[in-house]
Amino acid sequence: MTIYGASQQQKRPRFYRSLLCCLLLCSSPAWAQGWFSNWFAADEPLQVSVDEAFINVYSGPGRGYPIFHVVEREEIVTLLKSRTEWIKIKTKRGLVGWIQRDDMQFTLALDGSKPEFPDSKQADYLVNRFEMGAAYGDFAGADSLSMNLGYRFTKNLSAELRYAENTGQFSDSQVIAGGILFQPFPELRASPFLSIGGGTINTYPSSTLVQTEDREDNLLQASIGTYVHITGRFFLRVEYTNHYILTSRNTNEEVNEWKVGFNVFF
């Protein structure tokens, strides 16, 4: 744990404010209309036309469900969501059902080109909204065990709650925080992210030689990391976090943390 003087204390909050401003600027409507539009705008459902005599439509995502309809050549359907090897569709007449992913080779985009679809192994991840994970790491020499629960507003921007237990030689601590996470390239197998947040840290000194009081302080967090796709909805998450602790004393504290864990989207 490193203690910083007044001049460094002033620089660090400015850094956090600058990072927060960048995230807010990127998510503003003005930027959303420009180069970042695909990052923060809600995805428009893809429409395709059938380029085969017909495609079977099932009542559910599996061969065990009955075929209750067929879509015929040149009929336009809207792709609603993906589930592994199945895609949920809606016809122009309002019928909703499922078709096999392999049947997408018999469709065309509305401009006549062949449509591109996400990797089926990552398709579920790209449409799921909730995220949950656990990680183990090093919190300035202390063992750290943390959990996170997130909700994705778009495929690039999400909010999450974080809880961590840190066990050290001289003190233990608990961190409860929330943050905003920005993931610019979620389609990549190794997808980087940035995050900023804040919360509280409760510190419990373990020294028996000198009686010291437990304390509670506010903190700021800035993180950089990477999601690595393993399979389906499961990911490895590697993360480095800077904790800036706003103490009630004359000096604030700065703690760096490394952690690695597993996350699932659902």
C-alpha positions as protocol buffer text, in pm:
chain_id: "A"
residue {
  index: 1
  type: MET
  ca { x: 0 y: 0 z: 0 }
}
residue {
  index: 2
  type: THR
  ca { x: 153 y: 332 z: -109 }
}
residue {
  index: 3
  type: ILE
  ca { x: 84 y: 667 z: 57 }
}
residue {
  index: 4
  type: TYR
  ca { x: 98 y: 982 z: -155 }
}
residue {
  index: 5
  type: GLY
  ca { x: 148 y: 1346 z: -69 }
}
residue {
  index: 6
  type: ALA
  ca { x: -77 y: 1641 z: -146 }
}
residue {
  index: 7
  type: SER
  ca { x: 59 y: 1716 z: -495 }
}
residue {
  index: 8
  type: GLN
  ca { x: 7 y: 1357 z: -608 }
}
residue {
  index: 9
  type: GLN
  ca { x: -335 y: 1351 z: -444 }
}
residue {
  index: 10
  type: GLN
  ca { x: -441 y: 1637 z: -671 }
}
residue {
  index: 11
  type: LYS
  ca { x: -314 y: 1467 z: -986 }
}
residue {
  index: 12
  type: ARG
  ca { x: -483 y: 1133 z: -921 }
}
residue {
  index: 13
  type: PRO
  ca { x: -841 y: 1268 z: -889 }
}
residue {
  index: 14
  type: ARG
  ca { x: -784 y: 1467 z: -1207 }
}
residue {
  index: 15
  type: PHE
  ca { x: -689 y: 1144 z: -1381 }
}
residue {
  index: 16
  type: TYR
  ca { x: -1011 y: 977 z: -1266 }
}
residue {
  index: 17
  type: ARG
  ca { x: -1218 y: 1278 z: -1369 }
}
residue {
  index: 18
  type: SER
  ca { x: -1053 y: 1278 z: -1712 }
}
residue {
  index: 19
  type: LEU
  ca { x: -1119 y: 908 z: -1760 }
}
residue {
  index: 20
  type: LEU
  ca { x: -1483 y: 949 z: -1655 }
}
residue {
  index: 21
  type: CYS
  ca { x: -1523 y: 1244 z: -1893 }
}
residue {
  index: 22
  type: CYS
  ca { x: -1387 y: 1033 z: -2179 }
}
residue {
  index: 23
  type: LEU
  ca { x: -1638 y: 756 z: -2110 }
}
residue {
  index: 24
  type: LEU
  ca { x: -1926 y: 1003 z: -2086 }
}
residue {
  index: 25
  type: LEU
  ca { x: -1813 y: 1185 z: -2399 }
}
residue {
  index: 26
  type: CYS
  ca { x: -1797 y: 862 z: -2596 }
}
residue {
  index: 27
  type: SER
  ca { x: -2150 y: 772 z: -2486 }
}
residue {
  index: 28
  type: SER
  ca { x: -2300 y: 1115 z: -2563 }
}
residue {
  index: 29
  type: PRO
  ca { x: -2551 y: 1150 z: -2849 }
}
residue {
  index: 30
  type: ALA
  ca { x: -2314 y: 1372 z: -3049 }
}
residue {
  index: 31
  type: TRP
  ca { x: -2047 y: 1104 z: -3058 }
}
residue {
  index: 32
  type: ALA
  ca { x: -2305 y: 830 z: -3104 }
}
residue {
  index: 33
  type: GLN
  ca { x: -2405 y: 986 z: -3435 }
}
residue {
  index: 34
  type: GLY
  ca { x: -2046 y: 969 z: -3556 }
}
residue {
  index: 35
  type: TRP
  ca { x: -1776 y: 707 z: -3557 }
}
residue {
  index: 36
  type: PHE
  ca { x: -1895 y: 553 z: -3228 }
}
residue {
  index: 37
  type: SER
  ca { x: -2253 y: 497 z: -3346 }
}
residue {
  index: 38
  type: ASN
  ca { x: -2204 y: 122 z: -3382 }
}
residue {
  index: 39
  type: TRP
  ca { x: -2061 y: 103 z: -3030 }
}
residue {
  index: 40
  type: PHE
  ca { x: -2341 y: 262 z: -2828 }
}
residue {
  index: 41
  type: ALA
  ca { x: -2650 y: 250 z: -3048 }
}
residue {
  index: 42
  type: ALA
  ca { x: -2889 y: -38 z: -3001 }
}
residue {
  index: 43
  type: ASP
  ca { x: -2837 y: -303 z: -3266 }
}
residue {
  index: 44
  type: GLU
  ca { x: -3100 y: -301 z: -3541 }
}
residue {
  index: 45
  type: PRO
  ca { x: -3249 y: -647 z: -3608 }
}
residue {
  index: 46
  type: LEU
  ca { x: -3108 y: -796 z: -3927 }
}
residue {
  index: 47
  type: GLN
  ca { x: -3351 y: -870 z: -4209 }
}
residue {
  index: 48
  type: VAL
  ca { x: -3286 y: -1127 z: -4479 }
}
residue {
  index: 49
  type: SER
  ca { x: -3477 y: -1274 z: -4774 }
}
residue {
  index: 50
  type: VAL
  ca { x: -3505 y: -1644 z: -4844 }
}
residue {
  index: 51
  type: ASP
  ca { x: -3295 y: -1762 z: -5143 }
}
residue {
  index: 52
  type: GLU
  ca { x: -3420 y: -2122 z: -5146 }
}
residue {
  index: 53
  type: ALA
  ca { x: -3751 y: -2290 z: -5226 }
}
residue {
  index: 54
  type: PHE
  ca { x: -3838 y: -2285 z: -4855 }
}
residue {
  index: 55
  type: ILE
  ca { x: -3691 y: -2297 z: -4503 }
}
residue {
  index: 56
  type: ASN
  ca { x: -3855 y: -2489 z: -4218 }
}
residue {
  index: 57
  type: VAL
  ca { x: -3962 y: -2291 z: -3912 }
}
residue {
  index: 58
  type: TYR
  ca { x: -3968 y: -2474 z: -3577 }
}
residue {
  index: 59
  type: SER
  ca { x: -4170 y: -2379 z: -3269 }
}
residue {
  index: 60
  type: GLY
  ca { x: -3856 y: -2394 z: -3051 }
}
residue {
  index: 61
  type: PRO
  ca { x: -3475 y: -2404 z: -3074 }
}
residue {
  index: 62
  type: GLY
  ca { x: -3427 y: -2775 z: -3136 }
}
residue {
  index: 63
  type: ARG
  ca { x: -3514 y: -3065 z: -3368 }
}
residue {
  index: 64
  type: GLY
  ca { x: -3745 y: -3201 z: -3100 }
}
residue {
  index: 65
  type: TYR
  ca { x: -3984 y: -2911 z: -3159 }
}
residue {
  index: 66
  type: PRO
  ca { x: -4242 y: -2944 z: -3440 }
}
residue {
  index: 67
  type: ILE
  ca { x: -4223 y: -2764 z: -3773 }
}
residue {
  index: 68
  type: PHE
  ca { x: -4525 y: -2535 z: -3777 }
}
residue {
  index: 69
  type: HIS
  ca { x: -4448 y: -2307 z: -4074 }
}
residue {
  index: 70
  type: VAL
  ca { x: -4224 y: -2259 z: -4377 }
}
residue {
  index: 71
  type: VAL
  ca { x: -4086 y: -1937 z: -4524 }
}
residue {
  index: 72
  type: GLU
  ca { x: -4069 y: -1941 z: -4903 }
}
residue {
  index: 73
  type: ARG
  ca { x: -3836 y: -1792 z: -5163 }
}
residue {
  index: 74
  type: GLU
  ca { x: -3802 y: -1409 z: -5154 }
}
residue {
  index: 75
  type: GLU
  ca { x: -3995 y: -1389 z: -4827 }
}
residue {
  index: 76
  type: ILE
  ca { x: -3835 y: -1139 z: -4583 }
}
residue {
  index: 77
  type: VAL
  ca { x: -3775 y: -1242 z: -4221 }
}
residue {
  index: 78
  type: THR
  ca { x: -3632 y: -1054 z: -3923 }
}
residue {
  index: 79
  type: LEU
  ca { x: -3364 y: -1223 z: -3712 }
}
residue {
  index: 80
  type: LEU
  ca { x: -3444 y: -1160 z: -3345 }
}
residue {
  index: 81
  type: LYS
  ca { x: -3181 y: -1353 z: -3146 }
}
residue {
  index: 82
  type: SER
  ca { x: -2944 y: -1647 z: -3158 }
}
residue {
  index: 83
  type: ARG
  ca { x: -2918 y: -1955 z: -2937 }
}
residue {
  index: 84
  type: THR
  ca { x: -2622 y: -2176 z: -3024 }
}
residue {
  index: 85
  type: GLU
  ca { x: -2717 y: -2341 z: -3356 }
}
residue {
  index: 86
  type: TRP
  ca { x: -3063 y: -2183 z: -3379 }
}
residue {
  index: 87
  type: ILE
  ca { x: -3191 y: -1838 z: -3474 }
}
residue {
  index: 88
  type: LYS
  ca { x: -3523 y: -1691 z: -3366 }
}
residue {
  index: 89
  type: ILE
  ca { x: -3707 y: -1516 z: -3652 }
}
residue {
  index: 90
  type: LYS
  ca { x: -4020 y: -1314 z: -3716 }
}
residue {
  index: 91
  type: THR
  ca { x: -4202 y: -1320 z: -4049 }
}
residue {
  index: 92
  type: LYS
  ca { x: -4372 y: -1022 z: -4214 }
}
residue {
  index: 93
  type: ARG
  ca { x: -4704 y: -1167 z: -4101 }
}
residue {
  index: 94
  type: GLY
  ca { x: -4589 y: -1161 z: -3740 }
}
residue {
  index: 95
  type: LEU
  ca { x: -4524 y: -1533 z: -3693 }
}
residue {
  index: 96
  type: VAL
  ca { x: -4234 y: -1605 z: -3455 }
}
residue {
  index: 97
  type: GLY
  ca { x: -4030 y: -1926 z: -3467 }
}
residue {
  index: 98
  type: TRP
  ca { x: -3684 y: -2079 z: -3495 }
}
residue {
  index: 99
  type: ILE
  ca { x: -3473 y: -2184 z: -3792 }
}
residue {
  index: 100
  type: GLN
  ca { x: -3144 y: -2372 z: -3799 }
}
residue {
  index: 101
  type: ARG
  ca { x: -2830 y: -2163 z: -3826 }
}
residue {
  index: 102
  type: ASP
  ca { x: -2713 y: -2376 z: -4119 }
}
residue {
  index: 103
  type: ASP
  ca { x: -3017 y: -2256 z: -4317 }
}
residue {
  index: 104
  type: MET
  ca { x: -2874 y: -1903 z: -4314 }
}
residue {
  index: 105
  type: GLN
  ca { x: -2664 y: -2009 z: -4616 }
}
residue {
  index: 106
  type: PHE
  ca { x: -2993 y: -2004 z: -4809 }
}
residue {
  index: 107
  type: THR
  ca { x: -3064 y: -1637 z: -4737 }
}
residue {
  index: 108
  type: LEU
  ca { x: -2954 y: -1301 z: -4876 }
}
residue {
  index: 109
  type: ALA
  ca { x: -2926 y: -956 z: -4719 }
}
residue {
  index: 110
  type: LEU
  ca { x: -3175 y: -702 z: -4854 }
}
residue {
  index: 111
  type: ASP
  ca { x: -2902 y: -555 z: -5077 }
}
residue {
  index: 112
  type: GLY
  ca { x: -2851 y: -896 z: -5238 }
}
residue {
  index: 113
  type: SER
  ca { x: -2524 y: -980 z: -5062 }
}
residue {
  index: 114
  type: LYS
  ca { x: -2455 y: -1277 z: -4837 }
}
residue {
  index: 115
  type: PRO
  ca { x: -2520 y: -1173 z: -4474 }
}
residue {
  index: 116
  type: GLU
  ca { x: -2249 y: -1214 z: -4210 }
}
residue {
  index: 117
  type: PHE
  ca { x: -2332 y: -1375 z: -3878 }
}
residue {
  index: 118
  type: PRO
  ca { x: -2136 y: -1388 z: -3551 }
}
residue {
  index: 119
  type: ASP
  ca { x: -1946 y: -1703 z: -3459 }
}
residue {
  index: 120
  type: SER
  ca { x: -2207 y: -1939 z: -3316 }
}
residue {
  index: 121
  type: LYS
  ca { x: -1983 y: -2000 z: -3014 }
}
residue {
  index: 122
  type: GLN
  ca { x: -1997 y: -1629 z: -2930 }
}
residue {
  index: 123
  type: ALA
  ca { x: -2346 y: -1547 z: -3055 }
}
residue {
  index: 124
  type: ASP
  ca { x: -2513 y: -1610 z: -2719 }
}
residue {
  index: 125
  type: TYR
  ca { x: -2256 y: -1394 z: -2543 }
}
residue {
  index: 126
  type: LEU
  ca { x: -2317 y: -1103 z: -2778 }
}
residue {
  index: 127
  type: VAL
  ca { x: -2691 y: -1092 z: -2702 }
}
residue {
  index: 128
  type: ASN
  ca { x: -2700 y: -1186 z: -2332 }
}
residue {
  index: 129
  type: ARG
  ca { x: -2748 y: -897 z: -2090 }
}
residue {
  index: 130
  type: PHE
  ca { x: -2626 y: -1025 z: -1751 }
}
residue {
  index: 131
  type: GLU
  ca { x: -2275 y: -1116 z: -1641 }
}
residue {
  index: 132
  type: MET
  ca { x: -2151 y: -1289 z: -1326 }
}
residue {
  index: 133
  type: GLY
  ca { x: -1797 y: -1384 z: -1229 }
}
residue {
  index: 134
  type: ALA
  ca { x: -1543 y: -1461 z: -959 }
}
residue {
  index: 135
  type: ALA
  ca { x: -1171 y: -1383 z: -951 }
}
residue {
  index: 136
  type: TYR
  ca { x: -858 y: -1435 z: -741 }
}
residue {
  index: 137
  type: GLY
  ca { x: -571 y: -1187 z: -726 }
}
residue {
  index: 138
  type: ASP
  ca { x: -314 y: -982 z: -541 }
}
residue {
  index: 139
  type: PHE
  ca { x: -427 y: -667 z: -357 }
}
residue {
  index: 140
  type: ALA
  ca { x: -98 y: -493 z: -264 }
}
residue {
  index: 141
  type: GLY
  ca { x: 40 y: -817 z: -122 }
}
residue {
  index: 142
  type: ALA
  ca { x: -289 y: -939 z: 24 }
}
residue {
  index: 143
  type: ASP
  ca { x: -485 y: -1232 z: -120 }
}
residue {
  index: 144
  type: SER
  ca { x: -796 y: -1105 z: -297 }
}
residue {
  index: 145
  type: LEU
  ca { x: -1117 y: -1296 z: -369 }
}
residue {
  index: 146
  type: SER
  ca { x: -1379 y: -1096 z: -560 }
}
residue {
  index: 147
  type: MET
  ca { x: -1717 y: -1132 z: -730 }
}
residue {
  index: 148
  type: ASN
  ca { x: -1892 y: -915 z: -985 }
}
residue {
  index: 149
  type: LEU
  ca { x: -2245 y: -887 z: -1124 }
}
residue {
  index: 150
  type: GLY
  ca { x: -2302 y: -683 z: -1438 }
}
residue {
  index: 151
  type: TYR
  ca { x: -2576 y: -568 z: -1673 }
}
residue {
  index: 152
  type: ARG
  ca { x: -2508 y: -477 z: -2035 }
}
residue {
  index: 153
  type: PHE
  ca { x: -2696 y: -175 z: -2173 }
}
residue {
  index: 154
  type: THR
  ca { x: -2545 y: -228 z: -2519 }
}
residue {
  index: 155
  type: LYS
  ca { x: -2288 y: -475 z: -2648 }
}
residue {
  index: 156
  type: ASN
  ca { x: -2018 y: -220 z: -2561 }
}
residue {
  index: 157
  type: LEU
  ca { x: -2135 y: -50 z: -2241 }
}
residue {
  index: 158
  type: SER
  ca { x: -2231 y: -213 z: -1911 }
}
residue {
  index: 159
  type: ALA
  ca { x: -2262 y: -141 z: -1540 }
}
residue {
  index: 160
  type: GLU
  ca { x: -2150 y: -375 z: -1266 }
}
residue {
  index: 161
  type: LEU
  ca { x: -2143 y: -425 z: -888 }
}
residue {
  index: 162
  type: ARG
  ca { x: -1824 y: -556 z: -724 }
}
residue {
  index: 163
  type: TYR
  ca { x: -1751 y: -718 z: -388 }
}
residue {
  index: 164
  type: ALA
  ca { x: -1406 y: -826 z: -269 }
}
residue {
  index: 165
  type: GLU
  ca { x: -1250 y: -981 z: 42 }
}
residue {
  index: 166
  type: ASN
  ca { x: -877 y: -910 z: 89 }
}
residue {
  index: 167
  type: THR
  ca { x: -674 y: -1106 z: 345 }
}
residue {
  index: 168
  type: GLY
  ca { x: -327 y: -976 z: 438 }
}
residue {
  index: 169
  type: GLN
  ca { x: -59 y: -1021 z: 701 }
}
residue {
  index: 170
  type: PHE
  ca { x: -132 y: -696 z: 886 }
}
residue {
  index: 171
  type: SER
  ca { x: -493 y: -621 z: 793 }
}
residue {
  index: 172
  type: ASP
  ca { x: -800 y: -753 z: 616 }
}
residue {
  index: 173
  type: SER
  ca { x: -1038 y: -546 z: 408 }
}
residue {
  index: 174
  type: GLN
  ca { x: -1369 y: -555 z: 223 }
}
residue {
  index: 175
  type: VAL
  ca { x: -1445 y: -356 z: -92 }
}
residue {
  index: 176
  type: ILE
  ca { x: -1796 y: -280 z: -218 }
}
residue {
  index: 177
  type: ALA
  ca { x: -1807 y: -79 z: -540 }
}
residue {
  index: 178
  type: GLY
  ca { x: -1990 y: -11 z: -862 }
}
residue {
  index: 179
  type: GLY
  ca { x: -1861 y: 92 z: -1202 }
}
residue {
  index: 180
  type: ILE
  ca { x: -1911 y: 150 z: -1573 }
}
residue {
  index: 181
  type: LEU
  ca { x: -1732 y: -82 z: -1816 }
}
residue {
  index: 182
  type: PHE
  ca { x: -1655 y: 2 z: -2179 }
}
residue {
  index: 183
  type: GLN
  ca { x: -1574 y: -282 z: -2420 }
}
residue {
  index: 184
  type: PRO
  ca { x: -1494 y: -139 z: -2767 }
}
residue {
  index: 185
  type: PHE
  ca { x: -1449 y: -469 z: -2956 }
}
residue {
  index: 186
  type: PRO
  ca { x: -1673 y: -737 z: -2801 }
}
residue {
  index: 187
  type: GLU
  ca { x: -1656 y: -958 z: -3112 }
}
residue {
  index: 188
  type: LEU
  ca { x: -1284 y: -1030 z: -3064 }
}
residue {
  index: 189
  type: ARG
  ca { x: -1179 y: -1356 z: -2900 }
}
residue {
  index: 190
  type: ALA
  ca { x: -950 y: -1150 z: -2671 }
}
residue {
  index: 191
  type: SER
  ca { x: -1159 y: -838 z: -2611 }
}
residue {
  index: 192
  type: PRO
  ca { x: -1005 y: -547 z: -2411 }
}
residue {
  index: 193
  type: PHE
  ca { x: -1205 y: -324 z: -2177 }
}
residue {
  index: 194
  type: LEU
  ca { x: -1176 y: -9 z: -1964 }
}
residue {
  index: 195
  type: SER
  ca { x: -1367 y: 59 z: -1644 }
}
residue {
  index: 196
  type: ILE
  ca { x: -1409 y: 335 z: -1387 }
}
residue {
  index: 197
  type: GLY
  ca { x: -1604 y: 325 z: -1062 }
}
residue {
  index: 198
  type: GLY
  ca { x: -1616 y: 397 z: -692 }
}
residue {
  index: 199
  type: GLY
  ca { x: -1729 y: 260 z: -359 }
}
residue {
  index: 200
  type: THR
  ca { x: -1613 y: 198 z: -4 }
}
residue {
  index: 201
  type: ILE
  ca { x: -1337 y: -2 z: 162 }
}
residue {
  index: 202
  type: ASN
  ca { x: -1357 y: -132 z: 520 }
}
residue {
  index: 203
  type: THR
  ca { x: -1017 y: -207 z: 676 }
}
residue {
  index: 204
  type: TYR
  ca { x: -972 y: -434 z: 980 }
}
residue {
  index: 205
  type: PRO
  ca { x: -616 y: -422 z: 1127 }
}
residue {
  index: 206
  type: SER
  ca { x: -499 y: -759 z: 1256 }
}
residue {
  index: 207
  type: SER
  ca { x: -212 y: -635 z: 1477 }
}
residue {
  index: 208
  type: THR
  ca { x: -233 y: -756 z: 1840 }
}
residue {
  index: 209
  type: LEU
  ca { x: 55 y: -542 z: 1964 }
}
residue {
  index: 210
  type: VAL
  ca { x: -112 y: -206 z: 1916 }
}
residue {
  index: 211
  type: GLN
  ca { x: -485 y: -149 z: 1946 }
}
residue {
  index: 212
  type: THR
  ca { x: -602 y: 19 z: 1626 }
}
residue {
  index: 213
  type: GLU
  ca { x: -952 y: 101 z: 1512 }
}
residue {
  index: 214
  type: ASP
  ca { x: -1129 y: -38 z: 1210 }
}
residue {
  index: 215
  type: ARG
  ca { x: -1196 y: 225 z: 948 }
}
residue {
  index: 216
  type: GLU
  ca { x: -1417 y: 288 z: 648 }
}
residue {
  index: 217
  type: ASP
  ca { x: -1305 y: 502 z: 354 }
}
residue {
  index: 218
  type: ASN
  ca { x: -1434 y: 593 z: 11 }
}
residue {
  index: 219
  type: LEU
  ca { x: -1236 y: 491 z: -295 }
}
residue {
  index: 220
  type: LEU
  ca { x: -1212 y: 541 z: -671 }
}
residue {
  index: 221
  type: GLN
  ca { x: -1131 y: 263 z: -914 }
}
residue {
  index: 222
  type: ALA
  ca { x: -984 y: 258 z: -1266 }
}
residue {
  index: 223
  type: SER
  ca { x: -937 y: -74 z: -1445 }
}
residue {
  index: 224
  type: ILE
  ca { x: -801 y: -214 z: -1767 }
}
residue {
  index: 225
  type: GLY
  ca { x: -834 y: -574 z: -1869 }
}
residue {
  index: 226
  type: THR
  ca { x: -928 y: -838 z: -2126 }
}
residue {
  index: 227
  type: TYR
  ca { x: -1204 y: -1091 z: -2175 }
}
residue {
  index: 228
  type: VAL
  ca { x: -1078 y: -1412 z: -2337 }
}
residue {
  index: 229
  type: HIS
  ca { x: -1349 y: -1630 z: -2489 }
}
residue {
  index: 230
  type: ILE
  ca { x: -1329 y: -1993 z: -2377 }
}
residue {
  index: 231
  type: THR
  ca { x: -1649 y: -2150 z: -2503 }
}
residue {
  index: 232
  type: GLY
  ca { x: -2014 y: -2053 z: -2536 }
}
residue {
  index: 233
  type: ARG
  ca { x: -2094 y: -1796 z: -2269 }
}
residue {
  index: 234
  type: PHE
  ca { x: -1780 y: -1860 z: -2059 }
}
residue {
  index: 235
  type: PHE
  ca { x: -1484 y: -1621 z: -2050 }
}
residue {
  index: 236
  type: LEU
  ca { x: -1154 y: -1578 z: -1876 }
}
residue {
  index: 237
  type: ARG
  ca { x: -1125 y: -1222 z: -1736 }
}
residue {
  index: 238
  type: VAL
  ca { x: -783 y: -1073 z: -1663 }
}
residue {
  index: 239
  type: GLU
  ca { x: -779 y: -732 z: -1495 }
}
residue {
  index: 240
  type: TYR
  ca { x: -552 y: -467 z: -1343 }
}
residue {
  index: 241
  type: THR
  ca { x: -718 y: -215 z: -1110 }
}
residue {
  index: 242
  type: ASN
  ca { x: -590 y: 102 z: -946 }
}
residue {
  index: 243
  type: HIS
  ca { x: -766 y: 184 z: -616 }
}
residue {
  index: 244
  type: TYR
  ca { x: -737 y: 544 z: -496 }
}
residue {
  index: 245
  type: ILE
  ca { x: -849 y: 551 z: -131 }
}
residue {
  index: 246
  type: LEU
  ca { x: -985 y: 882 z: -1 }
}
residue {
  index: 247
  type: THR
  ca { x: -893 y: 867 z: 367 }
}
residue {
  index: 248
  type: SER
  ca { x: -994 y: 1107 z: 645 }
}
residue {
  index: 249
  type: ARG
  ca { x: -626 y: 1171 z: 721 }
}
residue {
  index: 250
  type: ASN
  ca { x: -391 y: 1423 z: 560 }
}
residue {
  index: 251
  type: THR
  ca { x: -277 y: 1178 z: 296 }
}
residue {
  index: 252
  type: ASN
  ca { x: -467 y: 944 z: 65 }
}
residue {
  index: 253
  type: GLU
  ca { x: -358 y: 593 z: -30 }
}
residue {
  index: 254
  type: GLU
  ca { x: -314 y: 412 z: -360 }
}
residue {
  index: 255
  type: VAL
  ca { x: -337 y: 35 z: -405 }
}
residue {
  index: 256
  type: ASN
  ca { x: -277 y: -164 z: -724 }
}
residue {
  index: 257
  type: GLU
  ca { x: -445 y: -499 z: -780 }
}
residue {
  index: 258
  type: TRP
  ca { x: -401 y: -781 z: -1031 }
}
residue {
  index: 259
  type: LYS
  ca { x: -666 y: -1052 z: -1064 }
}
residue {
  index: 260
  type: VAL
  ca { x: -780 y: -1329 z: -1294 }
}
residue {
  index: 261
  type: GLY
  ca { x: -1110 y: -1514 z: -1293 }
}
residue {
  index: 262
  type: PHE
  ca { x: -1394 y: -1667 z: -1489 }
}
residue {
  index: 263
  type: ASN
  ca { x: -1716 y: -1498 z: -1604 }
}
residue {
  index: 264
  type: VAL
  ca { x: -2039 y: -1623 z: -1752 }
}
residue {
  index: 265
  type: PHE
  ca { x: -2301 y: -1428 z: -1949 }
}
residue {
  index: 266
  type: PHE
  ca { x: -2668 y: -1517 z: -1925 }
}
